[in-house]
Coordinates of C-alpha atoms and ligand atoms in Angstrom, one line a residue:
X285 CA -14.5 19.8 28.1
X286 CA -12.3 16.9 28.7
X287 CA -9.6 16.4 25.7
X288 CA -10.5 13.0 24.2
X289 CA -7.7 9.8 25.1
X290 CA -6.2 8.6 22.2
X291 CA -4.1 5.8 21.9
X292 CA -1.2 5.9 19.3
X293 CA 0.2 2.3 19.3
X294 CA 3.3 2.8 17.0
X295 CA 5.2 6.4 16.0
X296 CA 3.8 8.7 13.5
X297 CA 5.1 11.9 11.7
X298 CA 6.3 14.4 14.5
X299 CA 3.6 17.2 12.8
X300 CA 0.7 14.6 13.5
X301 CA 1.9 13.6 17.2
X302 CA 2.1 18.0 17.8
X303 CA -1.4 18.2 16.5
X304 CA -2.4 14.8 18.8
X305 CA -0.4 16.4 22.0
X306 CA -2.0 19.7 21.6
X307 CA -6.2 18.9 21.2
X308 CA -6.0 14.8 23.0
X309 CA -4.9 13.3 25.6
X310 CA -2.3 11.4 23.3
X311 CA -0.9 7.6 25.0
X312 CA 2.2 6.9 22.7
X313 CA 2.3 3.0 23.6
X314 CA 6.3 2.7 22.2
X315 CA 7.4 5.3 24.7
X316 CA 6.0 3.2 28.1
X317 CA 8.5 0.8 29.3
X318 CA 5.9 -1.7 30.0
X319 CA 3.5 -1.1 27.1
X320 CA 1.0 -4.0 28.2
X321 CA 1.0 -2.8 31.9
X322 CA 0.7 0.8 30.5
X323 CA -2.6 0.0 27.8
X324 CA -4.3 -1.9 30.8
X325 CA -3.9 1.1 33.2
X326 CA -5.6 3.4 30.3
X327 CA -7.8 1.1 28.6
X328 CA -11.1 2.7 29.9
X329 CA -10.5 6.4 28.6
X330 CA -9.4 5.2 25.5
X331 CA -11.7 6.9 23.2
X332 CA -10.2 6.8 19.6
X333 CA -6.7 5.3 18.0
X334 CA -4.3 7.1 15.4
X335 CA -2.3 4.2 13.6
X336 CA -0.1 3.9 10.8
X337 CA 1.3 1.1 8.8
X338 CA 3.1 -0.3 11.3
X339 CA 0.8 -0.3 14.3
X340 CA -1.5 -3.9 14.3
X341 CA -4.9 -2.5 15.3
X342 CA -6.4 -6.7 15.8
X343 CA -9.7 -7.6 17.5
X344 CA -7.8 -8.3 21.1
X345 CA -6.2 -4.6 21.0
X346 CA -10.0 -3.5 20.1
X347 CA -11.3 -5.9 22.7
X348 CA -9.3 -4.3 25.8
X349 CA -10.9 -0.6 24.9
X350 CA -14.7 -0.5 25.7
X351 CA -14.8 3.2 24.8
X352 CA -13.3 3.0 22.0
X353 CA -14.9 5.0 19.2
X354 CA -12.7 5.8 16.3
X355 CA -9.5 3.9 14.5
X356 CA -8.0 6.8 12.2
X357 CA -5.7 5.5 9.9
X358 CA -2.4 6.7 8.6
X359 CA -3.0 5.6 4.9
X360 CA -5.6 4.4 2.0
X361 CA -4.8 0.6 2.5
X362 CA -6.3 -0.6 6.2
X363 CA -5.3 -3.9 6.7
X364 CA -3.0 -3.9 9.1
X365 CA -6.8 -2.8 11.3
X366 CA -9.3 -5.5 11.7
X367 CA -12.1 -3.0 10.0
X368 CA -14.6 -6.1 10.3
X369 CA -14.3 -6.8 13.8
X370 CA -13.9 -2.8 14.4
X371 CA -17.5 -2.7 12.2
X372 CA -19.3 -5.6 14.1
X373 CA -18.3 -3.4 17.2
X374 CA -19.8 -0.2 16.1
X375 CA -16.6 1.5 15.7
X376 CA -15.8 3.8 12.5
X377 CA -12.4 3.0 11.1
X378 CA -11.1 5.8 8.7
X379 CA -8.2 5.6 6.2
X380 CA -7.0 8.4 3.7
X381 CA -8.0 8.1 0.4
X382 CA -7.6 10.4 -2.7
X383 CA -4.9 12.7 -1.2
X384 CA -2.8 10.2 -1.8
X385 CA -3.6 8.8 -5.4
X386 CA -1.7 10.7 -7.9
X387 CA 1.9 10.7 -6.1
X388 CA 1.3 6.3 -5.6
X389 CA 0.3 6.1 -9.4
X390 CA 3.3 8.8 -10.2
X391 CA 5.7 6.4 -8.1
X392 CA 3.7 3.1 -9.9
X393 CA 5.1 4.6 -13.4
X394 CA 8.1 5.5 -12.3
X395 CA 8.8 1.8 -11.2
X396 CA 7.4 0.0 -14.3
X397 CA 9.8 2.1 -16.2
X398 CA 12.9 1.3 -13.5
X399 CA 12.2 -2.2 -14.3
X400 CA 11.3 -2.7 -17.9
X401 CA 14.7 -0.5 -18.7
X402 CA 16.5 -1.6 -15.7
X403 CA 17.6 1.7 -15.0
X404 CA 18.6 0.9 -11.4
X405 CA 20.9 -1.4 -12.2
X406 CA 22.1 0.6 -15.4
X407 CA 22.9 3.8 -13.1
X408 CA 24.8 0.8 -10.6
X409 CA 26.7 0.4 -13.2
X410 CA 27.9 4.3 -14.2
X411 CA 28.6 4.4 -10.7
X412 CA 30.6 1.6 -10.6
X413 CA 32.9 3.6 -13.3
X414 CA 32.0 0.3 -15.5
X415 CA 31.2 2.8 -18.4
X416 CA 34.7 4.1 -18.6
X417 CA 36.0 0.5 -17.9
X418 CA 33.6 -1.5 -19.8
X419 CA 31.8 0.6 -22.8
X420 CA 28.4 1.2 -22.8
X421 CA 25.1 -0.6 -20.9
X422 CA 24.1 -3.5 -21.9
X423 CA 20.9 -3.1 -24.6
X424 CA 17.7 -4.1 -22.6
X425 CA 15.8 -6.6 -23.4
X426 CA 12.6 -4.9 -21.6
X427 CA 10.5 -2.4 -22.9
X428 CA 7.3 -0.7 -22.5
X429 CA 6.9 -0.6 -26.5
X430 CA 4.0 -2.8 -27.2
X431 CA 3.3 -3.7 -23.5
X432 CA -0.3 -4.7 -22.7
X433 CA -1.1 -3.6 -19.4
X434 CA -2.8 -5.3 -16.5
X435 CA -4.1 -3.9 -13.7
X436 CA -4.9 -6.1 -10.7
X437 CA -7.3 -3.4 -8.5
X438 CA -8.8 -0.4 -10.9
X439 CA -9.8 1.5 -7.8
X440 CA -8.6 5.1 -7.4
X441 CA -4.5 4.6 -7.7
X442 CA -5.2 2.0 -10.5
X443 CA -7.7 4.1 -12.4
X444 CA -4.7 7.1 -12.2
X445 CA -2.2 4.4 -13.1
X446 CA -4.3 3.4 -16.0
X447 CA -4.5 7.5 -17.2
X448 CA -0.3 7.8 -17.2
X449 CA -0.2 4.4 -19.1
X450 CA -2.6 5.0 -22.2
X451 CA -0.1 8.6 -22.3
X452 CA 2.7 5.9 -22.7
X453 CA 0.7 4.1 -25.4
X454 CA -0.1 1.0 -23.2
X455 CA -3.4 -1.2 -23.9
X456 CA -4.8 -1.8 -20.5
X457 CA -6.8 -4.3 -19.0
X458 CA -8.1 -5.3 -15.4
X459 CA -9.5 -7.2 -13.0
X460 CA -11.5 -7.1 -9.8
X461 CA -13.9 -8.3 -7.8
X462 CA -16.5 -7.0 -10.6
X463 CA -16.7 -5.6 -13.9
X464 CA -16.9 -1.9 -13.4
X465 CA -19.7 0.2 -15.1
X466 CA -18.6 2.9 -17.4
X467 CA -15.1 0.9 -17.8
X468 CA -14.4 0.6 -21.5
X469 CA -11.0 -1.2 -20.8
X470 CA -11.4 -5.1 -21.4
X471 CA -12.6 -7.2 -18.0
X472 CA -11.1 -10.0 -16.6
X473 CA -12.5 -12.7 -14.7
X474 CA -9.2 -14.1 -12.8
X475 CA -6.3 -12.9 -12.4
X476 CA -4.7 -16.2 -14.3
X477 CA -6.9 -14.6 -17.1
X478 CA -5.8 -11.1 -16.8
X479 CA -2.2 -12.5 -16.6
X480 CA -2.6 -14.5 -19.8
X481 CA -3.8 -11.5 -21.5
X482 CA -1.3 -9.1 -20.9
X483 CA 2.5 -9.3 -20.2
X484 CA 3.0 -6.6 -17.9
X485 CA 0.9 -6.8 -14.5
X486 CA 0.5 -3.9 -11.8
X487 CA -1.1 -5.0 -8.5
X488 CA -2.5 -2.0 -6.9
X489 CA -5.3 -4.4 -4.6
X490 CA -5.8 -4.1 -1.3
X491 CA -3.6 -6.5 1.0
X492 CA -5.9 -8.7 3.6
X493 CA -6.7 -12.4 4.2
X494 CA -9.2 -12.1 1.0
X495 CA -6.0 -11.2 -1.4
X496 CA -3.5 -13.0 -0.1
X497 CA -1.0 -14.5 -2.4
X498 CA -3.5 -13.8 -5.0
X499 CA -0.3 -13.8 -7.1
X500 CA 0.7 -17.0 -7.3
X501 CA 3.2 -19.2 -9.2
X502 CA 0.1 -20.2 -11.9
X503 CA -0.5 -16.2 -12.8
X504 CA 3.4 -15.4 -13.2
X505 CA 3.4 -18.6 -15.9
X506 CA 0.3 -16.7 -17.4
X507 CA 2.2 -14.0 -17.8
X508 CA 4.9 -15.4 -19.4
X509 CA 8.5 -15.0 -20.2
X510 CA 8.6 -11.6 -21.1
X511 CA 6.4 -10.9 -18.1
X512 CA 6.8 -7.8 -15.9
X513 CA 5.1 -7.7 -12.6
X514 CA 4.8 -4.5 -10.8
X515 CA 3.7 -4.1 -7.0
X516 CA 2.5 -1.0 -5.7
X517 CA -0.5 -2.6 -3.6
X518 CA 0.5 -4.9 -0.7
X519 CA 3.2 -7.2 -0.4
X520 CA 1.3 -10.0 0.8
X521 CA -0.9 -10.3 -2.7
X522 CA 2.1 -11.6 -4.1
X523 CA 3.8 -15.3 -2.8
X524 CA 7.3 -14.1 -2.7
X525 CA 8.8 -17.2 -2.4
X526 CA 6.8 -18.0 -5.8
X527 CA 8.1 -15.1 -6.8
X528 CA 11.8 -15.5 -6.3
X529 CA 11.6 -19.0 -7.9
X530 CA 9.7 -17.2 -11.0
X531 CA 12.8 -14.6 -11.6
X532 CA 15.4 -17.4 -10.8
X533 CA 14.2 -19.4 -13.1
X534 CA 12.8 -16.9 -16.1
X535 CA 9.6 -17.7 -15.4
X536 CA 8.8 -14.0 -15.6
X537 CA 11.4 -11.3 -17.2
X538 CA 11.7 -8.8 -14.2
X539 CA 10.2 -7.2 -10.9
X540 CA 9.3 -4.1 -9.5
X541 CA 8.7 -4.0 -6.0
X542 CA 7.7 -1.2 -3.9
X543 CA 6.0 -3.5 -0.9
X544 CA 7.1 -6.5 0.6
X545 CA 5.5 -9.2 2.8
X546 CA 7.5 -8.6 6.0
X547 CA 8.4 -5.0 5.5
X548 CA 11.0 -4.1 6.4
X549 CA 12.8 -7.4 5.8
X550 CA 13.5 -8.2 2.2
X551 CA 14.9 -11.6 1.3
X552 CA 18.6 -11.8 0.8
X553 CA 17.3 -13.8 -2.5
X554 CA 15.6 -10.7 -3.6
X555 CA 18.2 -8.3 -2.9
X556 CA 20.8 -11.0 -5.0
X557 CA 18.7 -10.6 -8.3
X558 CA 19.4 -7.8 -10.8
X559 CA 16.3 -8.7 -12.4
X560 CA 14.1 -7.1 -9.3
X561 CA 13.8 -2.9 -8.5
X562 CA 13.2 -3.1 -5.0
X563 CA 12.1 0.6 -3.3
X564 CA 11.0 0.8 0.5
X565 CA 7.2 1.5 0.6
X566 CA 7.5 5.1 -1.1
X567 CA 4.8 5.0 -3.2
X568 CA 3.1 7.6 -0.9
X569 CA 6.7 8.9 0.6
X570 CA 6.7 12.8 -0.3
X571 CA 6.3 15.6 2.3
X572 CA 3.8 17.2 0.3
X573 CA 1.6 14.1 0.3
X574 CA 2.0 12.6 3.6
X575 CA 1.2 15.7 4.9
X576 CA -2.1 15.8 3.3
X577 CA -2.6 11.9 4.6
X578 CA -1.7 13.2 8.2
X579 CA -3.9 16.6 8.0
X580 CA -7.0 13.9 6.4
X581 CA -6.2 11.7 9.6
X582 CA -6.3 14.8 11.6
X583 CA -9.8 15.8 10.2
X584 CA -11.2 12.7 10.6
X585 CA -10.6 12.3 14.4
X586 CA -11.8 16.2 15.0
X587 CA -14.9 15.9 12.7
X588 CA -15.7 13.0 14.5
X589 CA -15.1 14.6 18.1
X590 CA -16.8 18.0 17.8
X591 CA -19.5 16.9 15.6
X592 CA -20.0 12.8 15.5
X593 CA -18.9 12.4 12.1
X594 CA -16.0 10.7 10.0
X595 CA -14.9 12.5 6.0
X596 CA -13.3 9.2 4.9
X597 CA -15.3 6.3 6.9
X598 CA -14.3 2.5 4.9
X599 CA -17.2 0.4 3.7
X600 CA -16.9 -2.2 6.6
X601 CA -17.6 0.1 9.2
X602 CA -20.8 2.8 10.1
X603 CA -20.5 6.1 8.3
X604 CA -20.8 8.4 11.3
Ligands
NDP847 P1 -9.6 1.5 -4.0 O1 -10.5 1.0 -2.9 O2 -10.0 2.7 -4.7 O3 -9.3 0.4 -5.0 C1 -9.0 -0.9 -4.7 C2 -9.3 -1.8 -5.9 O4 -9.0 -3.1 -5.6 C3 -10.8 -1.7 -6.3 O5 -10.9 -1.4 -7.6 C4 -11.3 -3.2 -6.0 O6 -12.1 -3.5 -7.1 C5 -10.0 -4.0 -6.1 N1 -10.1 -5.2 -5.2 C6 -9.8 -6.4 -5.6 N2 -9.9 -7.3 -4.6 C7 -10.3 -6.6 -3.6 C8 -10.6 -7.0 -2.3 N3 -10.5 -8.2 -1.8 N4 -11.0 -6.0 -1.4 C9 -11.1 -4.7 -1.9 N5 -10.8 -4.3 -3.1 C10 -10.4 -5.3 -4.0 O7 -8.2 1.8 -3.2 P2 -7.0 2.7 -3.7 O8 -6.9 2.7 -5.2 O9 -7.1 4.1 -3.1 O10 -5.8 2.0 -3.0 C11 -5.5 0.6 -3.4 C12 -4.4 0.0 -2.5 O11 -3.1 0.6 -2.8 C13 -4.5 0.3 -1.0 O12 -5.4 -0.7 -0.4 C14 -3.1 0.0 -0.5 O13 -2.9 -1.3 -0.2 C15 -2.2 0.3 -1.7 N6 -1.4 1.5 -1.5 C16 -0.1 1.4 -1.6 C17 0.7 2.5 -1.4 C18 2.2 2.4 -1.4 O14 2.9 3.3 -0.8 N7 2.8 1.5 -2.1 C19 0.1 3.9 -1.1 C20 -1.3 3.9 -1.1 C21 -2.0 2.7 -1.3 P3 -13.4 -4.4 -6.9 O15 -14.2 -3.7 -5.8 O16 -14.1 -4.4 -8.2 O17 -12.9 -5.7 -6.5

């Protein structure tokens, strides 16, 4: 039998691409020198697409492929694919969920901490030799002691973000779309709500047009001067402009920021403040773990080859 086309719009981890080359046809668009030219000469066999992050799987990509059957994606958060449009199509789009959940709500801790006790900018400052020069760190005004927790998104990563926290002696709170059955910690209707409730606030939505600066200048007032705001979810949930203003000005006490809204550009304003912990997207970024994301993404596109079923199908598209 013929080895299925797949497209792969943007580079993945070389052990994924050695899997792809070895059971598909595999089209890596970044390679061609006229990628356009390249996806129009291919289009027809296109039968499934392996994208990450980075790759922007839209309705007009979709459109060109009339065989397409499968979007696998590199990752638990999809919306960087048009899942709707993929759904309204008949088209299974499938992410990678669970593998991934401890390591994001390991790396969500490890960032509240980072920024309630400023421990990047304290180790700056032993490196700096500032402790010989200048004595010791400045005491910090942040800490977890006494922090009520809010947690924007109590899906998988949130619900293991909400397990470390209680460990730490946080009181946590939430909000979503819904109140969740069999949730004991207190519901909150908006976000402006939760915000006003708590003064610590983890965003671990999803990112999308129905999230979108969700975040907004009115919730980081809510929250309030001693207000930490943690983002582990998208960057786009947050208006980082609003954002930037809120830290400026004291609006909020501090940032931690582990997704940005035009990644991998971070504002020179952001950068500027010591108030902020900014990391690059490594919430998921171990070997051990991506791994398991690229062997899930793997699955998915054989399962759905040799027997006409996806493991990890989302909600917005058919279930294989
Ligand atoms: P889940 O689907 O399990 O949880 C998502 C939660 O968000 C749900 O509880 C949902 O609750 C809530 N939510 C609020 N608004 C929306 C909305 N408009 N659409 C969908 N859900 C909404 O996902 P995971 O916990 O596995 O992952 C959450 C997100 O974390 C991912 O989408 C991704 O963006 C991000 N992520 C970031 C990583 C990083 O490296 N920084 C790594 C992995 C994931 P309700 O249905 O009640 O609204």
């Amino acid at each position: 039998m013929d080895k299925p086309d797949i497209l792969v719009p943007r580079p993945l981890m070389r052990s994924i691409l050695k899997v792809l080359d070895r059971d598909y046809t595999a089209h890596k668009l970044w390679e061609m020198a006229d990628p356009d030219a390249y996806l129009g000469s291919v289009a027809q066999r296109i039968r499934g697409i392996a994208s990450g992050p980075s790759a922007r799987v839209d309705a007009s990509l979709v459109d060109r492929l009339p065989n397409l059957q499968i979007v696998a994606n590199f990752g638990v958060g999809y919306d960087s694919v048009d899942a709707r449009h993929c759904g309204r199509r008949g088209i299974v789009v499938t992410n990678t969920p669970d593998v991934l959940t401890e390591e994001v709500a390991d790396t969500a801790l490890g960032l509240l901490i980072m920024t309630a006790r400023e421990l990047s900018a304290s180790e700056r400052y032993l490196r700096a030799g500032k402790w010989e020069s200048d004595g010791p760190y400045p005491l910090t005004p942040g800490t977890l002691r006494g922090r009520k927790l809010g947690i924007f998104g109590l899906g998988r990563i949130g619900k293991a973000i909400a397990r470390r926290a209680e460990a730490f002696g946080l009181e946590i709170h939430y909000h979503g779309r819904r109140r969740q059955e069999g949730v004991a910690y207190p519901y909150h209707e908006s976000l402006t709500e939760l915000a006003g409730a708590c003064d610590t606030l983890m965003i671990v939505a999803p990112g999308g047009a129905d999230t979108r600066h969700t975040v907004d200048r009115d919730v980081m007032e809510a929250l309030g001067p001693n207000g930490i705001l943690v983002n582990i979810g998208r960057g786009s949930v947050i208006d980082e402009q609003a954002l930037i203003m809120a830290l400026k000005e004291g609006v909020i006490l501090a940032a931690g920021l582990d997704v940005f809204e035009d990644e991998p550009h971070v504002p020179a304003e952001l950068i500027a403040l010591d108030n902020v912990v900014l990391l690059p997207h490594v919430g998921s970024a171990s070997i051990h773990t991506r791994e398991a994301m690229g062997n899930l993404m793997l699955d998915n596109l054989a399962t759905w080859f040799e027997e006409g079923r996806a493991i990890t199908p989302v909600p917005e598209t058919p279930a294989g």
